[in-house]
Short mmCIF file of C-alpha atoms and ligand atoms in Angstrom, two decimals:
data_model
loop_
_atom_site.label_atom_id
_atom_site.label_comp_id
_atom_site.label_asym_id
_atom_site.label_seq_id
_atom_site.Cartn_x
_atom_site.Cartn_y
_atom_site.Cartn_z
CA MET A 1 0.01 0.04 0.00
CA ARG A 2 1.04 3.57 -0.97
CA ASP A 3 -0.47 6.28 1.16
CA ILE A 4 0.07 10.01 0.04
CA VAL A 5 -0.68 12.97 2.08
CA ILE A 6 -0.89 16.44 0.49
CA ILE A 7 -1.24 19.43 2.82
CA GLY A 8 -3.40 22.24 1.22
CA HIS A 9 -2.80 25.45 3.31
CA LYS A 10 -5.36 27.56 1.47
CA ALA A 11 -7.73 24.86 0.19
CA LYS A 12 -11.37 25.82 0.84
CA THR A 13 -12.96 23.66 3.64
CA ASP A 14 -16.73 24.12 2.48
CA GLY A 15 -18.01 23.31 -0.88
CA ASP A 16 -18.82 26.81 -1.96
CA PHE A 17 -16.50 27.46 -4.78
CA SER A 18 -16.73 27.30 -8.45
CA LEU A 19 -15.42 24.26 -10.50
CA ASN A 20 -14.33 26.89 -13.10
CA ASP A 21 -12.07 28.68 -10.46
CA LEU A 22 -10.45 25.82 -8.59
CA PRO A 23 -7.04 27.81 -8.31
CA GLY A 24 -8.78 30.92 -7.14
CA SER A 25 -12.01 30.62 -5.24
CA ALA A 26 -11.22 27.22 -4.27
CA GLY A 27 -7.89 28.18 -2.63
CA ARG A 28 -5.53 26.44 -4.89
CA MET A 29 -7.60 23.20 -4.95
CA ASP A 30 -6.25 22.72 -8.49
CA ILE A 31 -2.79 21.81 -7.06
CA LEU A 32 -4.65 19.03 -4.87
CA CYS A 33 -6.84 17.85 -7.86
CA ARG A 34 -3.64 17.20 -9.93
CA CYS A 35 -2.18 15.37 -6.98
CA VAL A 36 -5.36 13.15 -6.77
CA SER A 37 -4.85 12.27 -10.50
CA SER A 38 -1.27 11.66 -10.45
CA ALA A 39 -1.36 9.60 -7.37
CA LEU A 40 -4.02 7.23 -8.63
CA PHE A 41 -4.22 7.15 -12.65
CA LEU A 42 -2.20 5.16 -14.96
CA SER A 43 -2.68 5.22 -18.76
CA PHE A 44 -5.83 3.38 -18.99
CA GLY A 45 -5.68 2.08 -15.62
CA MET A 46 -5.84 3.00 -11.87
CA ARG A 47 -3.62 2.14 -8.97
CA ARG A 48 -5.73 0.46 -6.47
CA ASP A 49 -3.23 0.17 -3.91
CA VAL A 50 -2.82 3.89 -3.27
CA ASN A 51 -4.76 6.13 -0.92
CA VAL A 52 -4.55 9.77 -1.11
CA HIS A 53 -5.15 12.03 1.96
CA LEU A 54 -5.94 15.71 1.34
CA LEU A 55 -5.40 17.84 4.36
CA LEU A 56 -7.67 20.93 3.88
CA LEU A 57 -6.45 23.93 6.07
CA GLY A 58 -8.31 27.02 4.34
CA GLU A 59 -11.05 28.78 5.33
CA PRO A 60 -13.91 28.80 6.53
CA ASP A 61 -13.63 25.65 8.58
CA PRO A 62 -10.08 24.62 8.73
CA GLY A 63 -9.10 21.00 9.58
CA LYS A 64 -10.86 18.48 6.93
CA ILE A 65 -9.39 15.32 5.57
CA ILE A 66 -10.70 13.87 2.38
CA ARG A 67 -9.39 10.45 1.65
CA PHE A 68 -9.55 8.77 -1.96
CA GLU A 69 -9.25 5.11 -1.65
CA GLY A 70 -7.89 3.51 -4.76
CA LEU A 71 -9.40 0.30 -3.91
CA HIS A 72 -12.96 1.36 -3.73
CA LEU A 73 -12.99 4.68 -5.88
CA ARG A 74 -15.52 5.01 -8.60
CA TYR A 75 -16.81 8.10 -10.71
CA LEU A 76 -13.16 9.62 -10.89
CA ASN A 77 -11.69 10.60 -13.99
CA PRO A 78 -8.28 12.09 -14.49
CA ASP A 79 -9.09 15.57 -15.27
CA GLU A 80 -9.09 18.31 -12.31
CA ARG A 81 -12.69 19.18 -12.77
CA SER A 82 -13.72 15.63 -12.04
CA SER A 83 -11.69 15.28 -8.76
CA GLY A 84 -12.83 18.90 -7.91
CA SER A 85 -16.41 17.94 -8.29
CA LEU A 86 -15.88 14.72 -5.86
CA ILE A 87 -14.06 17.05 -3.34
CA GLN A 88 -16.93 19.67 -3.32
CA LYS A 89 -19.53 16.86 -2.94
CA ALA A 90 -17.63 15.61 0.21
CA LEU A 91 -17.14 19.03 1.42
CA LYS A 92 -21.06 19.45 1.53
CA LYS A 93 -21.12 16.48 3.85
CA ASP A 94 -21.35 17.45 7.76
CA ALA A 95 -17.70 16.58 8.64
CA THR A 96 -17.39 15.07 12.08
CA GLU A 97 -14.39 13.27 14.02
CA GLN A 98 -15.77 10.08 12.29
CA ASP A 99 -15.20 9.01 8.64
CA ILE A 100 -18.13 9.82 6.43
CA ARG A 101 -18.51 8.18 3.18
CA SER A 102 -19.46 10.79 0.30
CA THR A 103 -19.16 8.81 -2.71
CA PRO A 104 -17.59 5.17 -3.15
CA GLY A 105 -13.94 5.36 -1.96
CA ILE A 106 -14.14 8.83 -0.89
CA TRP A 107 -14.29 9.73 2.87
CA ILE A 108 -14.34 12.97 4.74
CA ARG A 109 -13.80 13.68 8.29
CA ARG A 110 -12.31 16.40 10.61
CA GLY A 111 -8.69 16.22 11.47
CA ASP A 112 -5.17 17.69 11.41
CA LEU A 113 -1.62 16.57 10.66
CA SER A 114 -1.35 15.21 14.28
CA PHE A 115 -4.43 13.00 13.74
CA LEU A 116 -2.80 11.76 10.35
CA LEU A 117 0.43 11.11 12.16
CA SER A 118 -1.19 9.13 14.97
CA LYS A 119 -3.18 7.22 12.22
CA PHE A 120 0.01 6.24 10.52
CA GLU A 121 2.04 5.08 13.70
CA GLY A 122 4.07 1.95 12.77
CA ARG A 123 4.16 2.91 9.03
CA THR A 124 7.41 4.10 7.07
CA LEU A 125 6.95 7.82 6.97
CA PHE A 126 8.72 10.07 4.26
CA TYR A 127 8.63 13.83 3.97
CA LEU A 128 9.30 15.03 0.54
CA ARG A 129 11.87 18.08 0.40
CA GLU A 130 14.18 19.18 -2.30
CA ASP A 131 17.34 18.71 0.07
CA GLY A 132 16.45 15.30 1.29
CA GLU A 133 18.14 12.03 0.73
CA ASP A 134 17.84 10.88 -2.96
CA ILE A 135 14.84 8.52 -3.30
CA ARG A 136 16.71 6.57 -5.94
CA ALA A 137 19.43 5.48 -3.31
CA ILE A 138 16.65 3.98 -1.03
CA ALA A 139 13.82 3.00 -3.20
CA ASN A 140 14.62 -0.59 -2.97
CA GLU A 141 14.09 -0.58 0.83
CA ILE A 142 10.90 1.13 0.75
CA ARG A 143 7.82 -0.88 1.82
CA ASP A 144 4.47 0.09 2.79
CA PRO A 145 5.39 4.00 2.71
CA VAL A 146 3.47 7.18 3.47
CA PHE A 147 4.58 10.34 1.72
CA PHE A 148 3.88 13.81 2.96
CA LEU A 149 4.18 16.72 0.62
CA GLY A 150 3.27 20.46 0.62
CA ASP A 151 1.43 22.78 -1.58
CA HIS A 152 2.41 25.93 -3.45
CA VAL A 153 3.61 27.27 0.04
CA GLY A 154 5.53 24.24 1.03
CA VAL A 155 5.42 22.89 4.44
CA THR A 156 5.45 25.10 7.37
CA GLU A 157 8.24 24.92 10.13
CA GLU A 158 5.67 23.70 12.68
CA GLU A 159 4.41 20.89 10.23
CA GLU A 160 7.95 19.98 9.52
CA GLU A 161 8.74 19.78 13.40
CA GLN A 162 5.80 17.43 13.65
CA LEU A 163 6.86 15.34 10.73
CA LEU A 164 10.50 14.89 11.91
CA LYS A 165 9.20 14.11 15.60
CA ALA A 166 7.21 11.42 14.30
CA GLY A 167 10.34 10.09 12.56
CA ALA A 168 9.56 10.85 9.02
CA LYS A 169 12.64 10.73 6.70
CA ILE A 170 13.37 13.66 4.24
CA ILE A 171 13.66 12.45 0.83
CA SER A 172 14.09 14.37 -2.36
CA VAL A 173 13.13 13.37 -6.07
CA GLY A 174 15.63 15.75 -7.34
CA PRO A 175 17.51 18.75 -6.88
CA LEU A 176 14.81 21.36 -8.53
CA SER A 177 11.70 22.43 -6.91
CA LEU A 178 9.05 20.76 -8.75
CA HIS A 179 5.07 20.93 -8.44
CA SER A 180 3.72 18.51 -5.82
CA ASN A 181 1.88 16.29 -8.43
CA HIS A 182 4.88 15.88 -10.32
CA CYS A 183 6.72 14.82 -7.33
CA ILE A 184 4.21 12.25 -6.73
CA THR A 185 4.61 10.76 -10.37
CA LEU A 186 8.34 10.58 -9.80
CA VAL A 187 7.79 8.73 -6.48
CA HIS A 188 5.70 6.21 -7.89
CA ASN A 189 8.00 5.71 -10.87
CA GLU A 190 11.14 5.16 -8.48
CA LEU A 191 8.94 2.45 -6.45
CA ASP A 192 7.72 0.88 -9.70
CA ARG A 193 11.19 0.64 -11.16
CA ALA A 194 12.44 -0.86 -7.84
CA GLU A 195 9.69 -3.32 -7.85
CA ALA A 196 10.17 -4.52 -11.15
CA GLN A 197 13.93 -4.82 -10.63
CA ARG A 198 13.17 -7.11 -7.63
CA GLY A 199 11.02 -8.98 -10.08
CA GLU A 200 7.80 -8.28 -8.18
CA SER A 201 4.60 -7.84 -10.17
CA PRO A 202 3.10 -4.50 -9.60
CA GLY A 203 0.57 -3.74 -6.96
CA GLU A 204 -3.12 -3.77 -7.21
CA ILE A 205 -3.66 -2.21 -10.48
CA GLU A 206 -6.88 -2.11 -12.58
CA ARG A 207 -6.25 -1.92 -16.38
CA TRP A 208 -8.93 -0.66 -18.89
CA ILE A 209 -9.08 -1.82 -22.27
CA GLU A 210 -7.39 0.76 -24.58
CA ASN A 211 -9.40 1.85 -27.84
C1 SAM B 1 5.83 23.50 -5.16
S1 SAM B 1 6.80 22.57 -3.85
C2 SAM B 1 6.86 23.90 -2.76
C3 SAM B 1 7.52 25.11 -3.08
C4 SAM B 1 7.61 26.11 -1.84
N1 SAM B 1 7.89 27.46 -2.55
C5 SAM B 1 8.56 25.82 -0.92
O1 SAM B 1 9.48 26.38 -0.72
O2 SAM B 1 8.31 24.92 -0.14
C6 SAM B 1 5.62 21.67 -3.27
C7 SAM B 1 6.02 20.58 -2.51
O3 SAM B 1 6.65 19.49 -3.45
C8 SAM B 1 7.63 18.98 -2.79
N2 SAM B 1 8.90 18.99 -3.48
C9 SAM B 1 9.09 19.84 -4.54
N3 SAM B 1 10.22 19.58 -5.19
C10 SAM B 1 10.58 18.52 -4.63
C11 SAM B 1 11.95 17.75 -4.71
N4 SAM B 1 12.74 18.02 -5.66
N5 SAM B 1 12.09 16.71 -3.86
C12 SAM B 1 11.23 16.30 -3.02
N6 SAM B 1 10.12 16.98 -2.76
C13 SAM B 1 9.93 18.04 -3.66
C14 SAM B 1 7.69 19.40 -1.32
O4 SAM B 1 7.16 18.60 -0.54
C15 SAM B 1 7.17 20.84 -1.57
O5 SAM B 1 6.61 21.32 -0.25
#
């Protein structure tokens, strides 16, 4: 299983935004939508062994987590508008301290970074940062990982402190600062290549017929 957390510092926490303006009125929700797509989609297929956790910290009700479970997902297409619309639908639910199912494979709840870190206790945590250890050097040893990434503003000092305290290892996908969704693609690629090199068949993947 690969779990990926993206922290959206400005991402709106109610459904009151336009799908035509995901970067503006939705608080850079476009970044999170691209991350969802990069994390889950293959060409003509979907990674069913991936979960994406969007930590939404924008106004008006900061501290919501939307979880996309690859295994159970339905109705998601690769375009930003599609994930934006499913996120909007989830945000229209009354989020509580319990998971609430919005649509198949999509869950919403209240929560913050501490909640996520306690949920992932016992897993191997990785914090993506430009100056971290090269993922290529360790990809072969990575099993059952959880990756944490920032959005356009990165990760705050306080969040970074929490991640490091929880034991997250800092890793890099390259020397330049890249878009969050591109980092996800590169992480998957490194892990896919390492698995292939070990002669392992890829994780749970659903392939669609190409036409
Ligand atoms: C657009 S970048 C953030 C840029 C922001 N201006 C900053 O200084 O943090 C978004 C996120 O992608 C990840 N990231 C970007 N480039 C990376 C790289 N080369 N290696 C690892 N993570 C990277 C980091 O998690 C970062 O928080």
